[in-house]
XYZ file of C-alpha atoms in Angstrom:
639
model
C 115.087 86.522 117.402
C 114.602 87.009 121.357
C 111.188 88.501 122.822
C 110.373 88.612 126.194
C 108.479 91.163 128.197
C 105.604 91.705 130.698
C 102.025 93.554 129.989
C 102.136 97.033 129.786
C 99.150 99.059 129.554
C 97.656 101.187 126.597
C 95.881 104.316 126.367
C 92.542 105.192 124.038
C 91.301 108.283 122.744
C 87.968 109.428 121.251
C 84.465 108.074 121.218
C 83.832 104.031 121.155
C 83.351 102.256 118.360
C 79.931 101.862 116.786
C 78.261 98.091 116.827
C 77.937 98.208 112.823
C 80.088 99.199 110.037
C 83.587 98.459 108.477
C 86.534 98.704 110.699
C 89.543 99.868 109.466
C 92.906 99.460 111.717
C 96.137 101.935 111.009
C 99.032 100.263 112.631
C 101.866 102.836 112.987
C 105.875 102.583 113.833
C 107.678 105.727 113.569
C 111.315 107.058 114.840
C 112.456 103.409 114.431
C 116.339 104.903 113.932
C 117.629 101.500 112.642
C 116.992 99.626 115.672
C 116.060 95.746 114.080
C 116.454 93.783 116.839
C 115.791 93.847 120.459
C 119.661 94.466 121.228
C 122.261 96.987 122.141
C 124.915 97.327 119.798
C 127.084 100.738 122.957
C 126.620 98.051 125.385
C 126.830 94.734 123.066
C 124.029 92.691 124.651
C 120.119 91.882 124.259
C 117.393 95.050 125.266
C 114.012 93.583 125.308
C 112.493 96.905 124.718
C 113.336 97.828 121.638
C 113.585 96.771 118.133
C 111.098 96.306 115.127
C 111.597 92.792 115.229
C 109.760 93.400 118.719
C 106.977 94.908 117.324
C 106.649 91.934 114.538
C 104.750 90.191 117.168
C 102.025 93.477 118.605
C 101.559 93.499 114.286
C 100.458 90.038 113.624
C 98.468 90.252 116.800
C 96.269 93.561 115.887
C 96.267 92.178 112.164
C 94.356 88.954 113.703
C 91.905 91.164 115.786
C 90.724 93.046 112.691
C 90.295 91.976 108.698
C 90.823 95.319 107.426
C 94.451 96.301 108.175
C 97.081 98.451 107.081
C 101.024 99.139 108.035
C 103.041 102.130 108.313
C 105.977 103.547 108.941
C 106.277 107.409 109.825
C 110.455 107.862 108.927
C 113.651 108.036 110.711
C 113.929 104.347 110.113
C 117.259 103.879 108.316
C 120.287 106.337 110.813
C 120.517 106.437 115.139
C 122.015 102.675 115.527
C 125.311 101.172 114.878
C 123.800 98.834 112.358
C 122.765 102.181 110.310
C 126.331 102.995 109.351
C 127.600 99.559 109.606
C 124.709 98.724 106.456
C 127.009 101.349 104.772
C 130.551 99.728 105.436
C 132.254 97.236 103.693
C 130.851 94.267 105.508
C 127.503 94.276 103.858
C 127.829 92.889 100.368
C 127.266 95.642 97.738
C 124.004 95.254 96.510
C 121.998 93.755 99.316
C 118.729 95.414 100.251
C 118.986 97.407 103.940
C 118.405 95.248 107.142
C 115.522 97.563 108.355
C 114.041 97.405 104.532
C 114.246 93.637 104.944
C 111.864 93.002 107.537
C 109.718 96.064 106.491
C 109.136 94.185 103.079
C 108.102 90.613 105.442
C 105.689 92.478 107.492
C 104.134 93.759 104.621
C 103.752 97.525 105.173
C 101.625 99.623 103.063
C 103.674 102.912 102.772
C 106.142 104.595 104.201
C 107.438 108.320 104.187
C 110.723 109.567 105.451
C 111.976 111.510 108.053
C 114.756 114.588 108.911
C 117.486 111.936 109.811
C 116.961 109.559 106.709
C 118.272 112.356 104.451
C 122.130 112.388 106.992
C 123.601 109.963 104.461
C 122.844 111.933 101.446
C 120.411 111.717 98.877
C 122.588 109.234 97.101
C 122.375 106.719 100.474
C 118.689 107.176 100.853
C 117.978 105.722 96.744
C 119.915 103.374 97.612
C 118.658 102.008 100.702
C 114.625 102.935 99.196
C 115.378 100.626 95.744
C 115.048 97.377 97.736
C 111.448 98.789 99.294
C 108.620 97.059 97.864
C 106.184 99.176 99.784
C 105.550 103.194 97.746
C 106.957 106.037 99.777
C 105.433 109.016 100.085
C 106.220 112.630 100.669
C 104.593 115.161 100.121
C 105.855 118.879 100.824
C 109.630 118.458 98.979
C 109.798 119.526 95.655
C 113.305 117.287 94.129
C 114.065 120.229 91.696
C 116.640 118.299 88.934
C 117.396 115.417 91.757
C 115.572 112.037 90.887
C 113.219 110.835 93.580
C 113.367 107.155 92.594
C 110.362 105.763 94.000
C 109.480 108.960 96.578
C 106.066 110.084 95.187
C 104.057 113.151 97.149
C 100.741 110.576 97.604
C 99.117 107.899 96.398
C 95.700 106.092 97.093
C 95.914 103.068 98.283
C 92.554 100.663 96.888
C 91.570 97.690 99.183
C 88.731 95.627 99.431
C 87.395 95.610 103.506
C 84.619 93.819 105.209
C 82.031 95.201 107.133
C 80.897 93.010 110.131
C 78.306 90.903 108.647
C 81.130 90.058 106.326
C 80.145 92.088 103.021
C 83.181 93.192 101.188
C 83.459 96.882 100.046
C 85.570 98.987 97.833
C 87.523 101.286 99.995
C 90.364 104.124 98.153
C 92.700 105.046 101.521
C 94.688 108.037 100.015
C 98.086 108.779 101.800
C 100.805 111.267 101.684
C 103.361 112.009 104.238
C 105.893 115.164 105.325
C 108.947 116.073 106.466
C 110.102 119.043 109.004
C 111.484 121.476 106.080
C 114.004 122.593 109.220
C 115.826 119.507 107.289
C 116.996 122.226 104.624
C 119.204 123.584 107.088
C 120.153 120.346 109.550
C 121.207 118.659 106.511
C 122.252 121.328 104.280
C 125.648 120.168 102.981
C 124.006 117.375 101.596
C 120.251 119.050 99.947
C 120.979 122.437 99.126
C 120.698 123.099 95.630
C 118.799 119.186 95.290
C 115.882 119.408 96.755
C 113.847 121.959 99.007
C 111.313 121.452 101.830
C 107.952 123.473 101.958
C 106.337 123.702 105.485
C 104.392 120.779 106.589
C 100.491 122.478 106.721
C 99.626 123.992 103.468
C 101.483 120.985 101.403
C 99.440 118.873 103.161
C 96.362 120.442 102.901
C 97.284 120.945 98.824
C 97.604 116.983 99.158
C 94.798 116.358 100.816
C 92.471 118.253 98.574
C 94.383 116.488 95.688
C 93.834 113.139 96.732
C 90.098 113.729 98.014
C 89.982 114.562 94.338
C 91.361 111.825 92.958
C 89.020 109.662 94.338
C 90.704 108.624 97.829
C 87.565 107.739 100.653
C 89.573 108.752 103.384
C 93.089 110.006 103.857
C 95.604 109.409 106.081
C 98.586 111.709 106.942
C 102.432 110.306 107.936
C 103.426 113.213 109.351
C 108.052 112.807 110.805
C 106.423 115.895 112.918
C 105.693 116.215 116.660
C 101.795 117.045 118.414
C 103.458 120.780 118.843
C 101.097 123.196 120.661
C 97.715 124.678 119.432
C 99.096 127.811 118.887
C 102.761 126.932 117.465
C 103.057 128.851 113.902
C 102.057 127.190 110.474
C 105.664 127.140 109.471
C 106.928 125.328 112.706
C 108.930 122.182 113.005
C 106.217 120.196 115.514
C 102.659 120.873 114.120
C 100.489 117.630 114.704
C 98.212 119.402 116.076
C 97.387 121.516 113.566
C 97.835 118.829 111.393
C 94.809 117.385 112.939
C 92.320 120.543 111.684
C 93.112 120.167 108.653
C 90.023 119.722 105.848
C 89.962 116.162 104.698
C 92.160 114.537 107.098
C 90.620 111.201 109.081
C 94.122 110.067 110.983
C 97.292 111.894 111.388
C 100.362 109.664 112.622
C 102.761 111.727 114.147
C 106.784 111.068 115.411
C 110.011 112.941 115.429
C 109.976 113.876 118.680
C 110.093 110.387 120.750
C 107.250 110.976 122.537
C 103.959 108.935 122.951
C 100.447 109.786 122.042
C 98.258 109.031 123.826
C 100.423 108.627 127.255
C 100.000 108.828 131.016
C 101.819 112.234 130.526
C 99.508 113.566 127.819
C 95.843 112.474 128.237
C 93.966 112.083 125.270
C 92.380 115.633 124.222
C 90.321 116.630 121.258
C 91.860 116.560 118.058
C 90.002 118.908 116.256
C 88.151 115.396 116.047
C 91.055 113.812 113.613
C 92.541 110.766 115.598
C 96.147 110.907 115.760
C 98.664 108.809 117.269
C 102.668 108.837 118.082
C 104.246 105.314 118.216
C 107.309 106.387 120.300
C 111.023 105.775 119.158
C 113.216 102.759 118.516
C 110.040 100.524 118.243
C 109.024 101.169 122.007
C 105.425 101.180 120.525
C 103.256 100.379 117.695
C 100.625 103.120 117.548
C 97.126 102.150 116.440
C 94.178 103.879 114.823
C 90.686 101.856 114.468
C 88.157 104.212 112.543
C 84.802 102.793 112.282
C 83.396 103.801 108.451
C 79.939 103.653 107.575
C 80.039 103.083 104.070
C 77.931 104.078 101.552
C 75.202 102.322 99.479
C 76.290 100.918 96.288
C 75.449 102.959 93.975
C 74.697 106.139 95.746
C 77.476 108.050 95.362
C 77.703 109.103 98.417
C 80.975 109.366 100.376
C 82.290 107.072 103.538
C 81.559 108.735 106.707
C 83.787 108.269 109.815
C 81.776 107.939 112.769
C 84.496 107.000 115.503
C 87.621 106.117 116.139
C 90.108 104.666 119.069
C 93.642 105.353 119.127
C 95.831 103.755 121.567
C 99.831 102.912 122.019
C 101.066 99.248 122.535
C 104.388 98.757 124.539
C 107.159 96.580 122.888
C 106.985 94.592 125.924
C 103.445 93.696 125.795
C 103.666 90.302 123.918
C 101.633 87.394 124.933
C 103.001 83.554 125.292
C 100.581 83.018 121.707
C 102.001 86.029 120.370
C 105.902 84.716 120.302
C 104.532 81.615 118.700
C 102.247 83.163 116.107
C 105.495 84.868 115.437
C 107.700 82.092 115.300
C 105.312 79.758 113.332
C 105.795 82.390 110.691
C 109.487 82.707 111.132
C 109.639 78.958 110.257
C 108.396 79.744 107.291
C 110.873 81.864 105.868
C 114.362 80.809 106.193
C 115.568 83.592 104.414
C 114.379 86.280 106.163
C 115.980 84.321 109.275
C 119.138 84.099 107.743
C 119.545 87.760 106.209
C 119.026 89.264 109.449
C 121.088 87.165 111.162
C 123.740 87.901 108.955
C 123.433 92.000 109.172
C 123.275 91.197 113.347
C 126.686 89.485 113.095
C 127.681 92.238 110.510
C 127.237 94.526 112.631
C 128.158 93.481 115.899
C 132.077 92.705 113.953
C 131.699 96.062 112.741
C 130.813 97.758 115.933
C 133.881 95.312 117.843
C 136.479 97.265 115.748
C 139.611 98.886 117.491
C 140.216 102.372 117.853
C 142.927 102.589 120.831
C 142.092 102.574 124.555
C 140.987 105.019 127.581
C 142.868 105.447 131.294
C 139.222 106.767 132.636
C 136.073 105.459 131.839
C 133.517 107.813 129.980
C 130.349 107.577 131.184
C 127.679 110.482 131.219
C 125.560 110.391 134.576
C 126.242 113.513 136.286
C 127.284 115.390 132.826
C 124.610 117.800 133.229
C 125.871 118.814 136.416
C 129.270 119.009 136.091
C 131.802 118.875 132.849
C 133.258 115.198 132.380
C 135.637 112.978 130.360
C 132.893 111.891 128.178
C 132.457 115.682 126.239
C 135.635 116.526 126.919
C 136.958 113.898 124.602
C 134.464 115.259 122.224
C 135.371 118.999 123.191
C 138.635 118.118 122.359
C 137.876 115.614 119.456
C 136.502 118.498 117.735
C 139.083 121.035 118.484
C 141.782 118.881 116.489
C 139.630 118.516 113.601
C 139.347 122.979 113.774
C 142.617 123.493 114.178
C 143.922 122.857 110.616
C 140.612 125.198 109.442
C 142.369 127.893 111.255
C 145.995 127.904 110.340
C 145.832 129.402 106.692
C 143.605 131.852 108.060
C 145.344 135.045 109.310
C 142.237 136.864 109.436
C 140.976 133.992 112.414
C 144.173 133.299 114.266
C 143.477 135.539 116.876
C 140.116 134.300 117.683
C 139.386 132.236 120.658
C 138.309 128.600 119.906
C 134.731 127.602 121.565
C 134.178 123.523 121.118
C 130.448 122.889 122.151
C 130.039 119.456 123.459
C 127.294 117.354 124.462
C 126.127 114.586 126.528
C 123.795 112.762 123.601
C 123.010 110.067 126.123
C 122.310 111.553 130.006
C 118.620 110.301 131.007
C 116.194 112.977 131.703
C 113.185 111.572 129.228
C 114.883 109.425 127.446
C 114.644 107.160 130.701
C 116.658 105.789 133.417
C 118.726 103.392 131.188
C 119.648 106.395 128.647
C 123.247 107.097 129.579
C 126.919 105.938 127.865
C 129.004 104.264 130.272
C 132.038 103.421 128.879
C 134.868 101.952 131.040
C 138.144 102.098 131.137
C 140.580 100.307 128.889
C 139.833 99.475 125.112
C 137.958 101.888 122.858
C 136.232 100.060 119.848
C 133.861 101.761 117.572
C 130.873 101.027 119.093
C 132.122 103.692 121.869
C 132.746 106.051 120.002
C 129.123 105.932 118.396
C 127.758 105.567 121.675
C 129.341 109.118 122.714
C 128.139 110.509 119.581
C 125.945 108.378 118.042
C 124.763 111.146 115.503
C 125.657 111.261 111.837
C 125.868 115.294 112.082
C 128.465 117.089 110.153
C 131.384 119.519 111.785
C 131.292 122.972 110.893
C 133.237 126.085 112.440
C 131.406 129.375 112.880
C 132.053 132.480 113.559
C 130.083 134.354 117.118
C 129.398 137.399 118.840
C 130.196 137.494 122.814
C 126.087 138.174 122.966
C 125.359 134.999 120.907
C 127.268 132.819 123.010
C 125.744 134.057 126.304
C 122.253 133.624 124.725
C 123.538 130.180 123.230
C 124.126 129.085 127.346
C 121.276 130.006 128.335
C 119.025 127.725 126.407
C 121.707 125.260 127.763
C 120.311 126.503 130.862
C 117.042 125.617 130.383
C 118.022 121.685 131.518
C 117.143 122.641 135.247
C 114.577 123.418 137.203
C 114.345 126.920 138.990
C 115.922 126.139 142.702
C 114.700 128.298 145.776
C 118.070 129.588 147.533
C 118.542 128.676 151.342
C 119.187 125.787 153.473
C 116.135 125.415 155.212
C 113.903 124.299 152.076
C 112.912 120.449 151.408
C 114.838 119.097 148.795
C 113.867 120.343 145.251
C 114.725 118.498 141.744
C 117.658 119.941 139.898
C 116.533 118.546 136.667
C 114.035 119.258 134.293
C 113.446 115.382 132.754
C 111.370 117.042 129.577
C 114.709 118.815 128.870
C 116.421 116.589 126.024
C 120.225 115.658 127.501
C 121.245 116.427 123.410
C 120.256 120.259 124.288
C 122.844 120.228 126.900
C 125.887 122.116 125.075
C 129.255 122.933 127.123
C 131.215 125.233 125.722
C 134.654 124.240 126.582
C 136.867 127.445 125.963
C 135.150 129.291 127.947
C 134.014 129.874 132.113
C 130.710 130.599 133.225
C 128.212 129.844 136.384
C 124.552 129.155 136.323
C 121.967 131.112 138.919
C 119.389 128.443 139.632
C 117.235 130.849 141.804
C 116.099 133.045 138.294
C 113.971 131.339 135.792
C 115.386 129.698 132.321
C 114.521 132.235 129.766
C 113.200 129.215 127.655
C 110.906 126.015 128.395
C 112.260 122.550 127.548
C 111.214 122.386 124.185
C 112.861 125.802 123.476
C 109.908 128.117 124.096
C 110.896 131.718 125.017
C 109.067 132.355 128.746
C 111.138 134.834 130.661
C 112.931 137.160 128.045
C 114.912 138.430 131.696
C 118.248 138.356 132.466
C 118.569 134.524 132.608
C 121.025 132.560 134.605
C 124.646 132.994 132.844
C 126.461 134.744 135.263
C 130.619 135.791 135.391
C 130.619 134.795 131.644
C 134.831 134.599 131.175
C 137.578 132.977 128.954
C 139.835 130.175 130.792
C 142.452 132.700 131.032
C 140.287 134.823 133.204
C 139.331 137.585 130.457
C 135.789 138.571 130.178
C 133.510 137.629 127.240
C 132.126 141.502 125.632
C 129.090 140.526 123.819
C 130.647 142.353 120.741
C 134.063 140.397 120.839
C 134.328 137.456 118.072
C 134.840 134.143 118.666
C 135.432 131.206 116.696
C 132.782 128.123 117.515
C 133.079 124.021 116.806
C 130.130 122.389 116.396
C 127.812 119.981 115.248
C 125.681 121.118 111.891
C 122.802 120.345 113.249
C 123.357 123.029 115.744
C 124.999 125.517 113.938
C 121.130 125.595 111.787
C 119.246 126.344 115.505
C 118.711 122.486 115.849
C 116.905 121.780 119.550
C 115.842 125.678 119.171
C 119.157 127.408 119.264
C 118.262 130.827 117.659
C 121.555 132.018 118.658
C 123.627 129.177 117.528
C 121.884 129.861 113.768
C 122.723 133.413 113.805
C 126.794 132.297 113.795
C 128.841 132.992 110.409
C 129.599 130.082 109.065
C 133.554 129.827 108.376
C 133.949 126.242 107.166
C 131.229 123.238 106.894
C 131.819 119.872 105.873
C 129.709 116.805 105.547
C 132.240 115.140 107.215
C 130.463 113.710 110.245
C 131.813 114.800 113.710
C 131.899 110.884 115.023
C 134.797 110.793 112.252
C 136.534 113.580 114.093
C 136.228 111.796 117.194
C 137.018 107.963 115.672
C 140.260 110.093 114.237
C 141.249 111.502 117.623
C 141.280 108.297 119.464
C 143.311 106.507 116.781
C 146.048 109.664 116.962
C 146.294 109.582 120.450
C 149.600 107.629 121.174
C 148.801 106.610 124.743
C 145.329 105.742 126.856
C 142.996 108.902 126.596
C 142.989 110.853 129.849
C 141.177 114.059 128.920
C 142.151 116.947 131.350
C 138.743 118.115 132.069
C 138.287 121.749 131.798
C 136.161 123.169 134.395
C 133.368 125.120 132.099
C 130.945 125.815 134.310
C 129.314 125.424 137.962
C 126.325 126.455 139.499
C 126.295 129.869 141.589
C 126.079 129.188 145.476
C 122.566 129.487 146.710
C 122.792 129.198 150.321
C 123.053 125.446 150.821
C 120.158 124.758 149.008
C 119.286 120.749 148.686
C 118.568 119.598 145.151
C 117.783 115.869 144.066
C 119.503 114.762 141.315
C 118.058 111.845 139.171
C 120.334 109.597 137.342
C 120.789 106.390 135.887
C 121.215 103.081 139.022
C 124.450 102.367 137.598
C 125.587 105.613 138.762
C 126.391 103.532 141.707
C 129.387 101.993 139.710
C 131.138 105.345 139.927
C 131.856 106.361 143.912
C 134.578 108.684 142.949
C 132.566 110.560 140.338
C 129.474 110.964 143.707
C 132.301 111.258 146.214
C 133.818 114.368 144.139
C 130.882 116.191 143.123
C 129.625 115.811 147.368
C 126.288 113.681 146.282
C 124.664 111.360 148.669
C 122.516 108.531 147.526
C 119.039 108.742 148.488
C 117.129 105.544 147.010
C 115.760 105.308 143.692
C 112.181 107.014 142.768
C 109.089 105.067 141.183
C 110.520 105.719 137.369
C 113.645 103.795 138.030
C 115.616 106.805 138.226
C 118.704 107.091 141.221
C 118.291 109.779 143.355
C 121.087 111.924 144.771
C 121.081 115.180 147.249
C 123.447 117.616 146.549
C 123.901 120.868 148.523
C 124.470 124.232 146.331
């Protein structure tokens, strides 16, 4: 196990912490998405940055700084990593307990609950995988109709004895419950319809609160696989942390799903509705903490505990101290076997990540995919054409129906960082390629869509860049919007189409409507030339976690569905690589391009190793221009 890194500050929220009373520390890890160990499965070497096994180290640390501790995790911790599916293959003996449940169970966490992406699998995967947890799960707003929930329960109070600071021990009940977006119904339909359905996150846990209060529970905590949202998002929404935070009965809220980090540099601490809450980041970037300082009552009285402040801050992976590695390795030394199962599901998974598929005459790499289609989703584009194809033929009623394959660069920066891009080269393509182009376990489905749905399906496409003032004489503006998520970014290959720049995206990044206007999809055509009437019908590939609005594509869930399978769409790809009887050289179709404004200078951000790739700049006419203070390259390009 390899740690390394350099301090990295934290950020605090809320009113200091009183001189008296009982301290109570919530450590938090949340969006984890099967990443164990600080290493790289696409790229096949070490990443210091991430992994739980990372984060081992920040836990024993803020354990030793405070008596009164407890561990959680806020879901999405078993899918998003090669060693996800490769737990699931036939190199892990039958049997053995999951590599992330492994060192969950060593560090001793307290609960758990589960998030959207730990349902892809099915329901069947996820009791599997939960059986070797010897920490309770909760969740609390799905009701499992006739499906058993093994050891899911909706909350449970957790009873500890904690020390106040003279050292007096007290009885303290911690009641927790957790929740789920219940947009899951629909991103993971083929596998929970008709087992299990998903209420919306505030009034369940409200309901849960206000059950466990009742029960007995002294304070309550809320693991919440939901992001901070906005103050004024709707009760049923997807991100509602924020309102999770008003809630009656509520001392902490730990929130996730989205990646972010709360508190950050971006988002300053703000009131809470004075609930502390806390997002630990993704891939075990972070380990969120929560310190509440508890007056407790008198024995006897019957009075309740009374939170009189709190701290919440976020601790970078690569914040570990020289005594911190060897608090962590004194420990290691004393269990072998933890040592040697996780070495074993590293090797595991590296073999089955090294496996063959066939080989590539172009490398696929995903730098400048936003601004231009590339090799990298048009082997997807075309990947997912194959697999419609055979949907089609014993369908007269569809054969005449243009075929749409949406494609997307999962990997292409913007705030996933400056080291978020695939960058595949030329020659062999193993499986651990393949994932890294679509490292998603989302199903393939084929709609059915209106001329009008796929213009309004571009233009939240659209909303990736930033508006751009026409005219040569202006300094240079950024192209990109870096809050815009590069997995929003779909080309529809099939069809032709330009983007204004100078009018505003009808929608923010995060999918918000702002200018209801015409938008920016201009000359909207088939490749042939032949104009797209918004009342024509056209037939659509896609992911299913699009074709239920997943990333906020309204228009993309109004589609007829024609044929869904669960089936993911990595298969489709893995399939298409192994049928192709020569290297893959995609013929790139040219889907869109950005109107002419004049000259106009824009700055594109990308990843440094964009520099690997002079044809790629050379072609598209960029010139490098240094790299900015996030360790982003910067490139001017004329439009």
């Amino acid at each position: 196990m390899t740690i390394a890194g350099t301090r990295s500050g934290t950020h605090a929220a809320g009113a200091g912490l009183a001189a008296a009373g009982v301290r109570l520390r919530i450590l938090a890890t949340s969006d984890l998405h099967a990443h164990l160990l600080p290493f790289n499965y696409f790229s096949d070497r070490p990443e210091q940055d991430v992994g739980l096994s990372n984060l081992a180290a920040l836990i024993q640390r803020a354990r030793a700084g405070c008596p009164n501790t407890l561990l959680f995790d806020n879901g999405d911790t078993l899918q998003g990593a090669p060693l996800a599916d490769a737990a699931l293959s036939d190199l892990m003996p039958r049997g053995d307990t999951h590599p992330m449940i492994t060192l969950m169970n060593a560090l001793g966490y307290d609960a758990a609950t589960l998030g959207n992406h730990d349902f892809d699998f099915g329901l069947g995967a996820l009791q599997q995988a939960l059986a070797g947890a010897r920490y309770p799960v909760v969740l609390g707003n799905v009701d499992w109709m006739a499906t058993d929930p093994g050891p899911v329960r909706p909350g449970l109070i957790l009873d500890r004895v904690v020390v106040d600071e003279d050292g007096a021990p007290h009885r303290l009940r911690v009641g927790v419950t957790g929740a789920v977006p219940p947009q899951v119904m629909r991103w993971a339909r083929a596998h929970l319809q008709g087992r299990i359905d998903v209420g919306h996150i505030l009034p369940a846990m409200s309901q849960q609160a206000a059950a466990l209060r009742e029960a007995g529970a002294d304070i309550v905590v809320v693991l919440a696989h939901s992001g901070l949202g906005h103050d004024t998002d709707a009760s049923e929404g997807e991100n509602v942390g924020r309102l999770l935070a008003r809630i009656d009965g509520v001392d902490a809220v730990i929130a996730g799903h989205t990646h972010r980090t709360f508190p950050s540099a971006e988002e300053p601490p703000t009131p809470l509705g004075g609930t502390p809450m806390v997002q630990p980041g993704c891939w075990g970037s972070h380990l969120g903490q929560i310190d509440l300082d508890l007056a407790a009552p008198p024995i006897g009285s019957g009075r309740p505990w009374r939170v009189r402040g709190s701290e919440a801050v976020v601790t970078a992976a690569t914040d570990i101290r020289d005594e911190d590695r060897e608090r962590l390795w004194d420990s290691l030394q004393r269990m072998p076997g933890l040592q040697r199962d996780i070495l074993r599901s590293h090797r595991a998974t590296r073999r089955y990540s090294a496996r063959a598929l066939g080989r590539t005459a172009v490398p696929f790499e995903t730098y400048f995919s936003l601004i231009a289609p590339c090799a990298a989703t048009q082997v997807i584009a075309d990947a997912q054409r194959a697999a419609a194809v055979p949907l089609i033929r014993d369908r007269p009623d569809l054969a005449g129906l243009p075929l749409i394959s949406a494609a997307t660069p999962f990997k292409s920066g913007g705030r996933g960082g400056p080291l978020e891009y695939t960058d595949v080269p030329a020659g062999p393509l193993l499986l651990r390629h393949a994932a890294d182009l679509y490292g998603y376990s989302n199903g393939l489905i084929l709609l059915r869509a209106s001329g009008a749905l796929l213009r309004d399906w571009l233009e939240r496409s659209a909303s990736a860049f930033n508006r751009v003032v026409p005219g040569a004489g202006c300094a240079p503006q950024p192209l990109l919007d870096r809050a815009f998520a590069s997995y929003n970014f779909d080309r529809l290959d099939g069809l032709r189409y330009d983007i204004d720049l100078s009018q505003p995206a009808r929608t923010d990044a995060e999918g918000t409507l702002c200018h209801p206007g015409p938008g920016r999809i201009r000359n909207l055509r088939l490749s042939d030339g032949r104009p797209v009437e918004d009342t024509a019908s056209f037939l659509v590939v896609t992911s299913t976690y699009r074709a239920a609005g997943g990333g906020h594509f309204p228009a993309a869930q109004a589609c007829e569905t024609i044929h869904e399978s669960t089936d993911p769409v990595r298969d489709a790809l893995v399939a298409h690589i192994m049928a192709s009887p020569c290297d893959l050289d995609p013929v790139i179709e040219p889907s869109f391009r950005f109107t002419p404004l004049g000259g106009a200078t824009v700055v594109v951000h990308t990843g440094p190793s964009a520099a690997a790739h002079p044809d790629r700049v050379h072609a598209l006419g960029m010139t490098a221009d240094g790299t900015d203070e996030d360790g982003f390259a910067r490139y001017l390009m004329r439009i």
